[in-house]
Coordinates of C-alpha atoms (C1' of nucleotides) in Angstrom, one line a residue:
Chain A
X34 CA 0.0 0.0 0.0
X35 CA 1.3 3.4 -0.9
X36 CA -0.8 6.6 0.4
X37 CA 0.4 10.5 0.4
X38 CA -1.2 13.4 1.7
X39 CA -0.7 16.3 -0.8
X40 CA -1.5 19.3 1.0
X41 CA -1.4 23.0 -0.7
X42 CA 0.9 25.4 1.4
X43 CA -1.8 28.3 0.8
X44 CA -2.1 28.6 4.6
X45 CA -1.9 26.7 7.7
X46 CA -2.7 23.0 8.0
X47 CA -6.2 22.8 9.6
X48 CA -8.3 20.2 11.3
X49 CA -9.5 18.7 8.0
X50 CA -6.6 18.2 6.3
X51 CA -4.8 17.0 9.8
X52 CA -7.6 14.3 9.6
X53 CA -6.8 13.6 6.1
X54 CA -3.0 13.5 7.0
X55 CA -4.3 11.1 9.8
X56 CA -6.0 8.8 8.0
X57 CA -3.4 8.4 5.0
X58 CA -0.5 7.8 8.4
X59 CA -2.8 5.1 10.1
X60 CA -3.4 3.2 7.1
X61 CA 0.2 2.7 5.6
X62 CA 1.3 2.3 9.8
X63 CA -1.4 -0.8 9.7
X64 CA -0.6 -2.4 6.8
X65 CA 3.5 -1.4 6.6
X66 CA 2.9 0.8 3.4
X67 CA 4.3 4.4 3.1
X68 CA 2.7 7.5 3.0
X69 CA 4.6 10.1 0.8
X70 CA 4.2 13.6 1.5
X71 CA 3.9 15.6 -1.3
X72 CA 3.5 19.8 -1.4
X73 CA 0.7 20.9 -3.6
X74 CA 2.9 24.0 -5.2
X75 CA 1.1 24.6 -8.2
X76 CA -0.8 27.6 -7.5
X77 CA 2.3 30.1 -7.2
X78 CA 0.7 33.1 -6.0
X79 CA -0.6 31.3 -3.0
X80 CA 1.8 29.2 -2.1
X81 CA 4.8 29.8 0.3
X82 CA 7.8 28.4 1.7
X83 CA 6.6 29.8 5.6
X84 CA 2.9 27.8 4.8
X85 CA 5.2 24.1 3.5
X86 CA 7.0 24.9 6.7
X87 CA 4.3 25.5 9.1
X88 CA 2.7 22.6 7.7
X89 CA 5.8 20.4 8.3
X90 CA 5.6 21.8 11.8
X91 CA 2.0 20.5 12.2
X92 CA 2.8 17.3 11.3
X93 CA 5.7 16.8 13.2
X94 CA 3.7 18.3 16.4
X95 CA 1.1 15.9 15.3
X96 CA 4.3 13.2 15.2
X97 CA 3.0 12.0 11.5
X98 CA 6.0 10.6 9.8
X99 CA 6.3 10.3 6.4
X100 CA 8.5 7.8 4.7
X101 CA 8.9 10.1 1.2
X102 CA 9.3 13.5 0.3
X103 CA 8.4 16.0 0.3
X104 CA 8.2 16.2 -2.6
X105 CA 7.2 20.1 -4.5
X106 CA 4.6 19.4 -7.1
X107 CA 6.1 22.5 -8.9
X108 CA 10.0 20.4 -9.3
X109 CA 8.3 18.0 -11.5
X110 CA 7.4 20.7 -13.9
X111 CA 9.5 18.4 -17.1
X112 CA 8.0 16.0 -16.4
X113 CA 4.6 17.4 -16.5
X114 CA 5.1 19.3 -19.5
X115 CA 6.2 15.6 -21.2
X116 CA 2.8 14.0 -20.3
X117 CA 1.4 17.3 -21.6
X118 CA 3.0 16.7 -25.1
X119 CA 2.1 12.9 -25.3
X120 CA -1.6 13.8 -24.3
X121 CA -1.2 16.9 -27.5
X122 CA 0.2 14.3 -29.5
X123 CA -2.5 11.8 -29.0
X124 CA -5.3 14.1 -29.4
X125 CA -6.3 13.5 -26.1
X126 CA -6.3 17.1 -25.6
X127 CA -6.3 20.3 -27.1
X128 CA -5.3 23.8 -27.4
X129 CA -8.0 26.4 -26.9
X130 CA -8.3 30.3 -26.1
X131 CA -12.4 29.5 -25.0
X132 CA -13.2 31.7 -22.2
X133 CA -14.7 31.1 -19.0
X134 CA -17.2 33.5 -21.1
X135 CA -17.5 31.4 -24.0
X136 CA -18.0 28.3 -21.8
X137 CA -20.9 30.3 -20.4
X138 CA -22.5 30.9 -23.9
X139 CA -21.8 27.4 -25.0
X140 CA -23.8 26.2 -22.3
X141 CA -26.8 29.2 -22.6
X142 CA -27.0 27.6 -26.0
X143 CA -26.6 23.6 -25.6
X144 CA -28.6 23.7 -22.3
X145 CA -26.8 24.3 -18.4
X146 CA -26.3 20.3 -18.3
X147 CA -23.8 19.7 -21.4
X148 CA -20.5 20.0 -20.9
X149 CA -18.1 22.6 -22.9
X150 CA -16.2 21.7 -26.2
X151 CA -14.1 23.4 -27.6
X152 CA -12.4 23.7 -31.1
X153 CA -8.6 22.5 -31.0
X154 CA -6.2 26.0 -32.1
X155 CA -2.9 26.4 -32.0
X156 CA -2.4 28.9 -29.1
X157 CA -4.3 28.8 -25.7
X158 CA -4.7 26.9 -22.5
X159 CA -4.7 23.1 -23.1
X160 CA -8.1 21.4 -22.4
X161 CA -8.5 17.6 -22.0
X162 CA -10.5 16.2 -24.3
X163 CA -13.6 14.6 -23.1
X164 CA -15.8 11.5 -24.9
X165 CA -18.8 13.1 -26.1
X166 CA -20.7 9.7 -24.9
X167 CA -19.9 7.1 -22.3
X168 CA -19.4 7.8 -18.2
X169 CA -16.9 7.3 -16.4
X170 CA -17.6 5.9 -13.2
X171 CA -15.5 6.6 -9.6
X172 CA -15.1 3.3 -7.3
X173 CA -15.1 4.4 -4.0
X174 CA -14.1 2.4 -1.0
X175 CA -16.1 4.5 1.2
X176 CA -19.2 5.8 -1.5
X177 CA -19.4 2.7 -3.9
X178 CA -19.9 3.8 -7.4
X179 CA -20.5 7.3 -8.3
X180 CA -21.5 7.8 -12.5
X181 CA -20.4 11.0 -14.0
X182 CA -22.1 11.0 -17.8
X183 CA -19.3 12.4 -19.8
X184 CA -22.3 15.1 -21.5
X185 CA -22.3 16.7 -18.1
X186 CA -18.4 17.5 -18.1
X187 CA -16.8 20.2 -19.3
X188 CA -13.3 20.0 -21.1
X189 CA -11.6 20.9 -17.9
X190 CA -8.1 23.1 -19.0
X191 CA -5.3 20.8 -17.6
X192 CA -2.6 23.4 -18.4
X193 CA -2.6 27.5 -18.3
X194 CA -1.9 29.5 -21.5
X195 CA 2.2 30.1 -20.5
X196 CA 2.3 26.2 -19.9
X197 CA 1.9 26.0 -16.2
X198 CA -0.2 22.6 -15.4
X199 CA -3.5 22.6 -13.0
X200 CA -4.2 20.6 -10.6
X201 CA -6.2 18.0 -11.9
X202 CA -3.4 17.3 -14.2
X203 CA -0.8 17.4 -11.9
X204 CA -2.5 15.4 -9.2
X205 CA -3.2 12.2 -11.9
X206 CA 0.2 12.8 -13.0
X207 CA 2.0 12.9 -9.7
X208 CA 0.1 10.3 -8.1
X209 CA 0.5 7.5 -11.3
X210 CA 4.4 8.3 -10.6
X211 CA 4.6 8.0 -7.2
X212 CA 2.7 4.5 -7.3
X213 CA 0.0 5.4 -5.2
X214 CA -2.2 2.1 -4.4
X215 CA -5.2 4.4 -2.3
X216 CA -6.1 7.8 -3.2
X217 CA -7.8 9.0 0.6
X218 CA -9.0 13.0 0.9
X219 CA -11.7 15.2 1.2
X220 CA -14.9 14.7 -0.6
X221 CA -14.9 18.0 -2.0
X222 CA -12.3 15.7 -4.9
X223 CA -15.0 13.5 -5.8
X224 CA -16.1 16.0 -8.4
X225 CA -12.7 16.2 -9.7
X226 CA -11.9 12.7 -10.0
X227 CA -13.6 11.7 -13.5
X228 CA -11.3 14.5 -14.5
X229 CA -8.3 12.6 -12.9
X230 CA -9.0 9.7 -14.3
X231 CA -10.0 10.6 -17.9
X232 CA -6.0 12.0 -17.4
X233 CA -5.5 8.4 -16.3
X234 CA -7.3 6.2 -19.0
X235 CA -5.5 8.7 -21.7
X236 CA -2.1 7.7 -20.5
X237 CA -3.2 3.9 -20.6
X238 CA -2.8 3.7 -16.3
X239 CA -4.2 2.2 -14.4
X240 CA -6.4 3.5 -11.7
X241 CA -5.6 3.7 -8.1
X242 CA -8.4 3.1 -5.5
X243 CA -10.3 6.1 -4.1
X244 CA -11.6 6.9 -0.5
X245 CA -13.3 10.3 -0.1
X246 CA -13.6 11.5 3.6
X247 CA -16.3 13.7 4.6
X248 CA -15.6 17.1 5.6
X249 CA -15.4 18.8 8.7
X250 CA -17.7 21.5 9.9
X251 CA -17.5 23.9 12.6
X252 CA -20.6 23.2 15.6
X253 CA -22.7 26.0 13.7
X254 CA -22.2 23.5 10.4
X255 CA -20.7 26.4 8.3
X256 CA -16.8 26.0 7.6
X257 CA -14.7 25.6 10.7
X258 CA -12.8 28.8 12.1
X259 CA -11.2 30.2 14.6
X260 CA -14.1 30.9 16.9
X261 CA -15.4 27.4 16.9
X262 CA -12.5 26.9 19.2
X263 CA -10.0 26.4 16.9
X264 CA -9.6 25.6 13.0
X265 CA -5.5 24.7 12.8
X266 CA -3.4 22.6 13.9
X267 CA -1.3 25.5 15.7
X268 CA -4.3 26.5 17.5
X269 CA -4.8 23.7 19.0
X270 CA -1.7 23.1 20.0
X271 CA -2.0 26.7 21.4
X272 CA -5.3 25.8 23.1
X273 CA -3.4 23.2 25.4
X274 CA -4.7 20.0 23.8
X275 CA -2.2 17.0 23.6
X276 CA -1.0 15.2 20.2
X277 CA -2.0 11.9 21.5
X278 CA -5.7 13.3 22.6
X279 CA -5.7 15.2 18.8
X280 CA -5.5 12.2 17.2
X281 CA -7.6 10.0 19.0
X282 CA -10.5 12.9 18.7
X283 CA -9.6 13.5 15.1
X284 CA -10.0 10.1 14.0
X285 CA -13.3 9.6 15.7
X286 CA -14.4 12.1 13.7
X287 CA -15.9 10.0 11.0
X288 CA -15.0 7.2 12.1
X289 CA -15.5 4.2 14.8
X290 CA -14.5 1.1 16.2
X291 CA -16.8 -1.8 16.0
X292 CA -17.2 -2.1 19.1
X293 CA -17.7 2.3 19.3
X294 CA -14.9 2.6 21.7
X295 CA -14.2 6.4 22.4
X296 CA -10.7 6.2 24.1
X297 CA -8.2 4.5 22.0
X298 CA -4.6 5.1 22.2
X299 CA -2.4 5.7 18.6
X300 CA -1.2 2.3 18.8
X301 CA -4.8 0.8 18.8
X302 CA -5.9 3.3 16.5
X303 CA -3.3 1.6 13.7
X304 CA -4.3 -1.6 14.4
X305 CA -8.0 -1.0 13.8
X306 CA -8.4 1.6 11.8
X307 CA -9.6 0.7 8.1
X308 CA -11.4 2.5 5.3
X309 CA -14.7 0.4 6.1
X310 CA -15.7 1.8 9.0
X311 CA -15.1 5.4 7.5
X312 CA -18.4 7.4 7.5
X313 CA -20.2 9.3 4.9
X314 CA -21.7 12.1 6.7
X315 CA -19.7 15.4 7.7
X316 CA -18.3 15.7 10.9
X317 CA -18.7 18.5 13.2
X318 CA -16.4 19.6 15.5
X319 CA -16.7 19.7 19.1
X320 CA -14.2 21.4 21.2
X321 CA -16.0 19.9 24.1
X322 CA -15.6 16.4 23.6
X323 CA -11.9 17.2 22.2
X324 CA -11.4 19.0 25.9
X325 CA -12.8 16.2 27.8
X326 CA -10.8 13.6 26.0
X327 CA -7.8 15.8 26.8
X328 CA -8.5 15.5 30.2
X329 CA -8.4 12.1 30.5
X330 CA -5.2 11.5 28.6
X331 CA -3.8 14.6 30.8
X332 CA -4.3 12.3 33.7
X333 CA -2.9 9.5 32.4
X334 CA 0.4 10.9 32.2
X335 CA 3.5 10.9 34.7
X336 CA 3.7 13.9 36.5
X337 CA 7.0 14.2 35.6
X338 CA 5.5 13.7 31.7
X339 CA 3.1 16.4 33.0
X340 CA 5.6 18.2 34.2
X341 CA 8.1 18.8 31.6
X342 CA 5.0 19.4 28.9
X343 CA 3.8 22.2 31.2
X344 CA 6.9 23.8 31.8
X345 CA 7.5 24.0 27.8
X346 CA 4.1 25.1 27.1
X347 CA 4.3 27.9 30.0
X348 CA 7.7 29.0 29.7
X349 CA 8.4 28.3 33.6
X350 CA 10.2 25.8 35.2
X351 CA 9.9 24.2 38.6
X352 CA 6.2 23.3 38.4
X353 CA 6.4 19.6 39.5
X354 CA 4.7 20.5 42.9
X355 CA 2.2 22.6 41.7
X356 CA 1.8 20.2 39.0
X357 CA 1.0 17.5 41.4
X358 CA -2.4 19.1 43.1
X359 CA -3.3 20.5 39.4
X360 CA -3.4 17.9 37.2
X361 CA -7.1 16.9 38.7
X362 CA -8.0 20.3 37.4
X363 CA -7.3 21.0 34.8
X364 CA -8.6 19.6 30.9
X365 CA -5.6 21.0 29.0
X366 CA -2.2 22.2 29.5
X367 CA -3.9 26.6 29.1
X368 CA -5.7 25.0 31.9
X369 CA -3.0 25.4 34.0
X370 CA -1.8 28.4 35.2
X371 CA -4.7 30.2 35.5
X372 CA -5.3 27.9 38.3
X373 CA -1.9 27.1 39.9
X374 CA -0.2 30.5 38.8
X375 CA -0.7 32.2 42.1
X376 CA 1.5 29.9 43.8
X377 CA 4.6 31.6 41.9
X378 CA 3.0 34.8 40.8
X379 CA 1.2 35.4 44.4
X380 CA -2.2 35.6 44.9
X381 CA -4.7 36.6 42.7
X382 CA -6.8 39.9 42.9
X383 CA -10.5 39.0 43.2
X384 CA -12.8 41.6 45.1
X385 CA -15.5 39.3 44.7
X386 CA -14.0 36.8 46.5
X387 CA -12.3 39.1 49.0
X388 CA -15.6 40.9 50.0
X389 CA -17.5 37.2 50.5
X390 CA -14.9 35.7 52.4
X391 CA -12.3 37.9 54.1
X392 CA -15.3 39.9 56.1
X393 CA -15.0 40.1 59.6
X394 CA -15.9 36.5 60.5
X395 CA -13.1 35.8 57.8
X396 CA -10.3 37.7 59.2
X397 CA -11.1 36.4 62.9
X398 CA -11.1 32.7 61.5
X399 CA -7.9 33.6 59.3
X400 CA -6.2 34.5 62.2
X401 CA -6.6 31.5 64.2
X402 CA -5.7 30.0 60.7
X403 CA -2.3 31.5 61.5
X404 CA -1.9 30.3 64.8
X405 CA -2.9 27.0 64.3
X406 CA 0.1 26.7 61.7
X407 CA 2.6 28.5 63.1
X408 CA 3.9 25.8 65.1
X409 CA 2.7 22.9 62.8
X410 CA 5.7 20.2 62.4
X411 CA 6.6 18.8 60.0
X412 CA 5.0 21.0 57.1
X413 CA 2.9 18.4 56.1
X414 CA -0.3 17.3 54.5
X415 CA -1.3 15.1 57.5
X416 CA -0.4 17.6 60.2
X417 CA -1.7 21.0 58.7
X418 CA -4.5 19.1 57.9
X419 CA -5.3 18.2 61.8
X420 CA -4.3 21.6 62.7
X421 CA -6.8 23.2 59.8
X422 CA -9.5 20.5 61.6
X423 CA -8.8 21.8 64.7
X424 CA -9.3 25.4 63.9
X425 CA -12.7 23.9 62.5
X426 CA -14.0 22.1 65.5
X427 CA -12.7 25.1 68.0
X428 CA -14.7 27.2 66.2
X429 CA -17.7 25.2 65.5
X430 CA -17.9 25.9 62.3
X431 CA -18.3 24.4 59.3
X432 CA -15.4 23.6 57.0
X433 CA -15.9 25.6 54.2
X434 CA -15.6 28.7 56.4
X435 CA -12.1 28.0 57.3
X436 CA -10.9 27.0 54.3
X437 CA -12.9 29.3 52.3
X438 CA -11.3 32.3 53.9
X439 CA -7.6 30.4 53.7
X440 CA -7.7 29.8 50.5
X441 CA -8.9 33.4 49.2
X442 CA -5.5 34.4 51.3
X443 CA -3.5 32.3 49.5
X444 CA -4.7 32.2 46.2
X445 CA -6.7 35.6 46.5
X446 CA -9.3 33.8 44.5
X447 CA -12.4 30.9 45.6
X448 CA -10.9 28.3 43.6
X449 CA -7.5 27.0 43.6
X450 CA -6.2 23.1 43.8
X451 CA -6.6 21.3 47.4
X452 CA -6.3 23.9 50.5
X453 CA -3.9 21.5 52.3
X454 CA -1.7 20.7 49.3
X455 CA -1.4 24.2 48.5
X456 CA -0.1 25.3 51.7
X457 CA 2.1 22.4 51.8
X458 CA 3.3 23.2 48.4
X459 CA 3.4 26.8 49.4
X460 CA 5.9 26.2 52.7
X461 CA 4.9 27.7 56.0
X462 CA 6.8 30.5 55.3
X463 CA 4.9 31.6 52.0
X464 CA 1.5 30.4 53.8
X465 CA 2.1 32.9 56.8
X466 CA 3.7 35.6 54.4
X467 CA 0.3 35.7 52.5
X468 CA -2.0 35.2 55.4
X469 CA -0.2 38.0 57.1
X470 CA -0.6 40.2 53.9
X471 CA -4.5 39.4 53.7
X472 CA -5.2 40.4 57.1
X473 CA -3.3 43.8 56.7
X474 CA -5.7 44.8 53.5
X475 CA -8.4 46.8 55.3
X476 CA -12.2 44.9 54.3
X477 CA -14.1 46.5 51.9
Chain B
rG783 C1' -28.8 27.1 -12.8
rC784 C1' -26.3 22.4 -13.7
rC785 C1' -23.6 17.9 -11.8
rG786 C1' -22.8 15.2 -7.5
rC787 C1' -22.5 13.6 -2.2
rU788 C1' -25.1 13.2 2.4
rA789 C1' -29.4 12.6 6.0
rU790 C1' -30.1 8.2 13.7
rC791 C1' -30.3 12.2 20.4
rG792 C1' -27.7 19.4 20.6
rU793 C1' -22.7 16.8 18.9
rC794 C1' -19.5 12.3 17.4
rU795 C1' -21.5 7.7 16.5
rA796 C1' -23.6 2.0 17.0
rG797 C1' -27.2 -0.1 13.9
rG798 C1' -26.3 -3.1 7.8
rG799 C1' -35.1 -6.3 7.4
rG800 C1' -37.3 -9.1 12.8
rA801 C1' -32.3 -9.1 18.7
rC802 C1' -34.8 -1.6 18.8
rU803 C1' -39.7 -0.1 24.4
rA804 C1' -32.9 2.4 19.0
rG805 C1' -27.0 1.2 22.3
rG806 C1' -22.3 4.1 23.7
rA807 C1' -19.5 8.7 24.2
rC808 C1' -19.3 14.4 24.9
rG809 C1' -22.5 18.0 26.6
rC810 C1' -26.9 19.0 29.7
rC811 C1' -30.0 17.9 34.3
rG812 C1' -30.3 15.4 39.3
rC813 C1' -28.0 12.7 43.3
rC814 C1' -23.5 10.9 45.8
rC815 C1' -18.4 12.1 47.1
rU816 C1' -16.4 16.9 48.9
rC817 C1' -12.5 22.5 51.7
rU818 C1' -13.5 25.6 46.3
rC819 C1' -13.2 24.0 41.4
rA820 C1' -12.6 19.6 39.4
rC821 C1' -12.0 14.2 39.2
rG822 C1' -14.8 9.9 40.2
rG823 C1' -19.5 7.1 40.9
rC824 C1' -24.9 6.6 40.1
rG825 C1' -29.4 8.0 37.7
rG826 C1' -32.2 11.0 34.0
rA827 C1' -34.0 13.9 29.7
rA828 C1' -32.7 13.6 24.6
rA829 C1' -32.8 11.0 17.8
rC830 C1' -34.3 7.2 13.2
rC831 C1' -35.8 14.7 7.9
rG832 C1' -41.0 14.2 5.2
rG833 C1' -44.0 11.3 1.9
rG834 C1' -44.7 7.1 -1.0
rG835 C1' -43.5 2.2 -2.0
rU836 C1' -41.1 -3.2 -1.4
rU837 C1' -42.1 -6.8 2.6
rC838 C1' -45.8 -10.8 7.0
rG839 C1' -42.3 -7.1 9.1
rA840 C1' -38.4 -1.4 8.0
rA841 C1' -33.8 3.1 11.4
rU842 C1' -32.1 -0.6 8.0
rC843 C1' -33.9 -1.8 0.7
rC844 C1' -36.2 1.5 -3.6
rC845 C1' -38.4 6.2 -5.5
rC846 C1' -39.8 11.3 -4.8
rG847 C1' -39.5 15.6 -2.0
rU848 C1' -36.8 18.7 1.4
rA849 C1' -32.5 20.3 3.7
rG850 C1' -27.2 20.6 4.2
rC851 C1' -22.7 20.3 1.9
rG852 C1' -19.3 19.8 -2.4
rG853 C1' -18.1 20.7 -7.5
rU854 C1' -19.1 23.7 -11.6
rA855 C1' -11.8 28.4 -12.1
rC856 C1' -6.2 29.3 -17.2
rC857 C1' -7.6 27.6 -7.4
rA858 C1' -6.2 23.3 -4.8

RNA sequence: GCCGCUAUCGUCUAGGGGACUAGGACGCCGCCCUCUCACGGCGGAAACCGGGGUUCGAAUCCCCGUAGCGGUACCA
């Protein structure tokens, strides 16, 4: 089996074509094939070196080997212009200067549904030639048989006026060379692909099999973007999510195990992933499900795995502790210091909180708080937890408004990880530092 | 307009004529756990686009309609 992804550099690499690059790496890692990378160059204005590299980036984020290329579709310009000839030479195509204009009148007069002929002249874009009769008919693995009645088809231009080939052309062309066995992207090809392989059946090759992936959609159904969470790969990467968790999520998206398993790790994903399974309806998005499943390969990890990931995505180093009493918390890796940041940046400022909890009532149970772990020994969870208990049963109180007031003192905010593990974390020093400092702010 | 693809809970899906009072997952709601927020556990609400056929019997097969999407470029 040999697959490629053949993405065009005219931006970044988003979800959809991730998927597609997803699919085309399972399949040639289950069956041992290759997947060949190739870089869809043709259209010049739009394509440029920083887009090929930030989709190399993606995929190596993504960790999606390739085993060939890439290869630029634009450096096998000879050899395109060859097939060209032969196809000139065996009247399988034409020259023409029609128009998109004069396609426009040709139909106006023949009726919408017939396809455009043109007269062969010696200047002009070159057009393929299409059979007046017959069909030509797409296998699909995933569709079965799509006809295409070769009256409906215009005599799509394969090559530009100055000689530059189109992708059609070059796509036929490239993937006949490169021995591709399985043809798997987006369904917006299947219209293209009679097109292909009229290219194909000129040349006298043979056809490769096709698998056309339904798209991706954004939760509104309208083309994904940035604000349905994310539409790159960068962005998510940005967002906090995981490569492991992208790939799991991305390949559930239009597709399922027998048995509908959500949670499968990349190793189980290349042994059961096949084209059968593949579904035909587009996929939406859900940044939700994609957070949750985050989450739970978050927690999976080491902490020291944990660790070292968040100090790269942060920037900051020495997080293991903090790490430690987060990693309950939090569903990706932005998850992170929003929560735990006050334990190297200080605490927070929230009046909100400050005004419920550090009242009166607050600032008397904060300072028994104080005393309670001033002399607590060792620092640790099981002792300044008793002590925190004691504070609670002295006061005859419920918990909540001991640690409530504690933790807005520490943290200066009603949510941080576990009170105990923070302070531990924390040291008694810090603890009584910020304690201190919260009872010296006047109430509001 | 024309050509084509698609159609099960809000979302991703299981289902491939009787096993369906339609299963799972995310999300949502409730309860439990609980120092906040989470995590975890338990329970609940929630779907076969519409209409015709075929059949003893259709979510499953066929046709029509409708809707969404794609293509219709000297873009990819």
């Amino acid at each position: 089996m040999r697959v490629r992804f053949a993405p065009s550099p005219t931006g970044a690499l988003h979800i959809g074509g991730a998927r597609t690059a997803l699919y085309n790496w399972l399949l040639a890692r289950h069956a041992g094939g290759t997947l060949v990378l190739r870089i869809e160059d043709t259209d010049r204005e739009r394509s440029t070196p920083e887009n090929v590299e930030q989709i190399l980036d993606a995929l190596r984020w993504l960790e999606l080997d390739y085993d060939e290329g890439p290869i630029s579709q634009i450096s096998r310009t000879e050899r395109h212009q060859e097939v060209l000839e032969q196809l000139l030479a065996g009247g399988h195509a034409y020259r023409s200067n029609a128009t998109a204009d004069d396609v426009r009148a040709f139909k106006a007069e023949h009726g919408a549904q017939r396809g455009f002929r043109g007269a062969a002249e010696d200047t002009g874009a070159v057009r393929l030639r299409v059979p007046d009769d017959g069909a030509t008919v797409v296998h699909d693995v995933i569709r079965g048989e799509t006809t295409f009645q070769h009256t409906h088809l215009d005599d799509p231009v394969i090559a530009r006026a100055d000689g530059s080939v189109l992708y059609n052309f070059a796509v036929a062309v490239d993937d006949l060379d490169a021995g591709i066995t399985h043809v798997v992207r987006g369904e917006d090809h299947l219209s293209n692909t009679p097109k292909q392989l009229l290219v194909l059946e000129a040349l006298g090759a043979p056809q490769p099999i096709y698998a056309h992936l339904p798209l991706l959609h954004g939760p509104d159904g309208k083309k994904l973007s940035k604000r349905h969470g994310a539409a790159s790969v960068q962005e998510l990467r940005e967002a906090g999510f995981l490569p492991e968790a992208v790939r799991n999520y991305l390949t559930l998206l239009g597709w399922g195990s027998d048995d509908d398993q959500t949670i499968l790790s990349t190793a189980e994903l290349i042994e059961r992933f096949g084209l059968e399974r593949v579904s035909r309806n587009p996929a939406q998005f859900d940044a939700q499900k994609l957070r949750w499943l985050n989450g739970r390969y978050l927690r999976e990890l080491t902490v020291d795995d944990l660790t070292a990931r968040l100090e790269e995505y942060t920037g900051r180093s020495g997080l293991r502790g903090a790490v430690e009493i987060s990693r309950e918390k939090v569903q990706t890796l932005a998850d992170f210091w929003p929560l735990a940041g006050f334990i190297f940046d200080g605490p927070a400022d929230d009046p909100a909180a400050r005004e419920k909890w550090l009242g009166e009532e607050g600032r008397a149970v904060l300072a028994d708080v104080r005393a309670a772990l001033q002399d607590v020994e060792p620092f640790d969870m099981e002792p300044v937890q008793a002590a925190l208990e004691g504070v609670v049963a002295a006061r005859e109180v419920k918990p909540k408004a001991v640690f409530q007031p504690l933790r807005v003192a520490l943290a200066g905010r009603a949510v941080s990880p576990g009170i105990f593990e923070t302070l531990v974390v924390l040291g008694r020093d810090e603890s009584l530092a910020r304690i201190d400092r919260a009872l010296e702010i006047p109430a509001t």
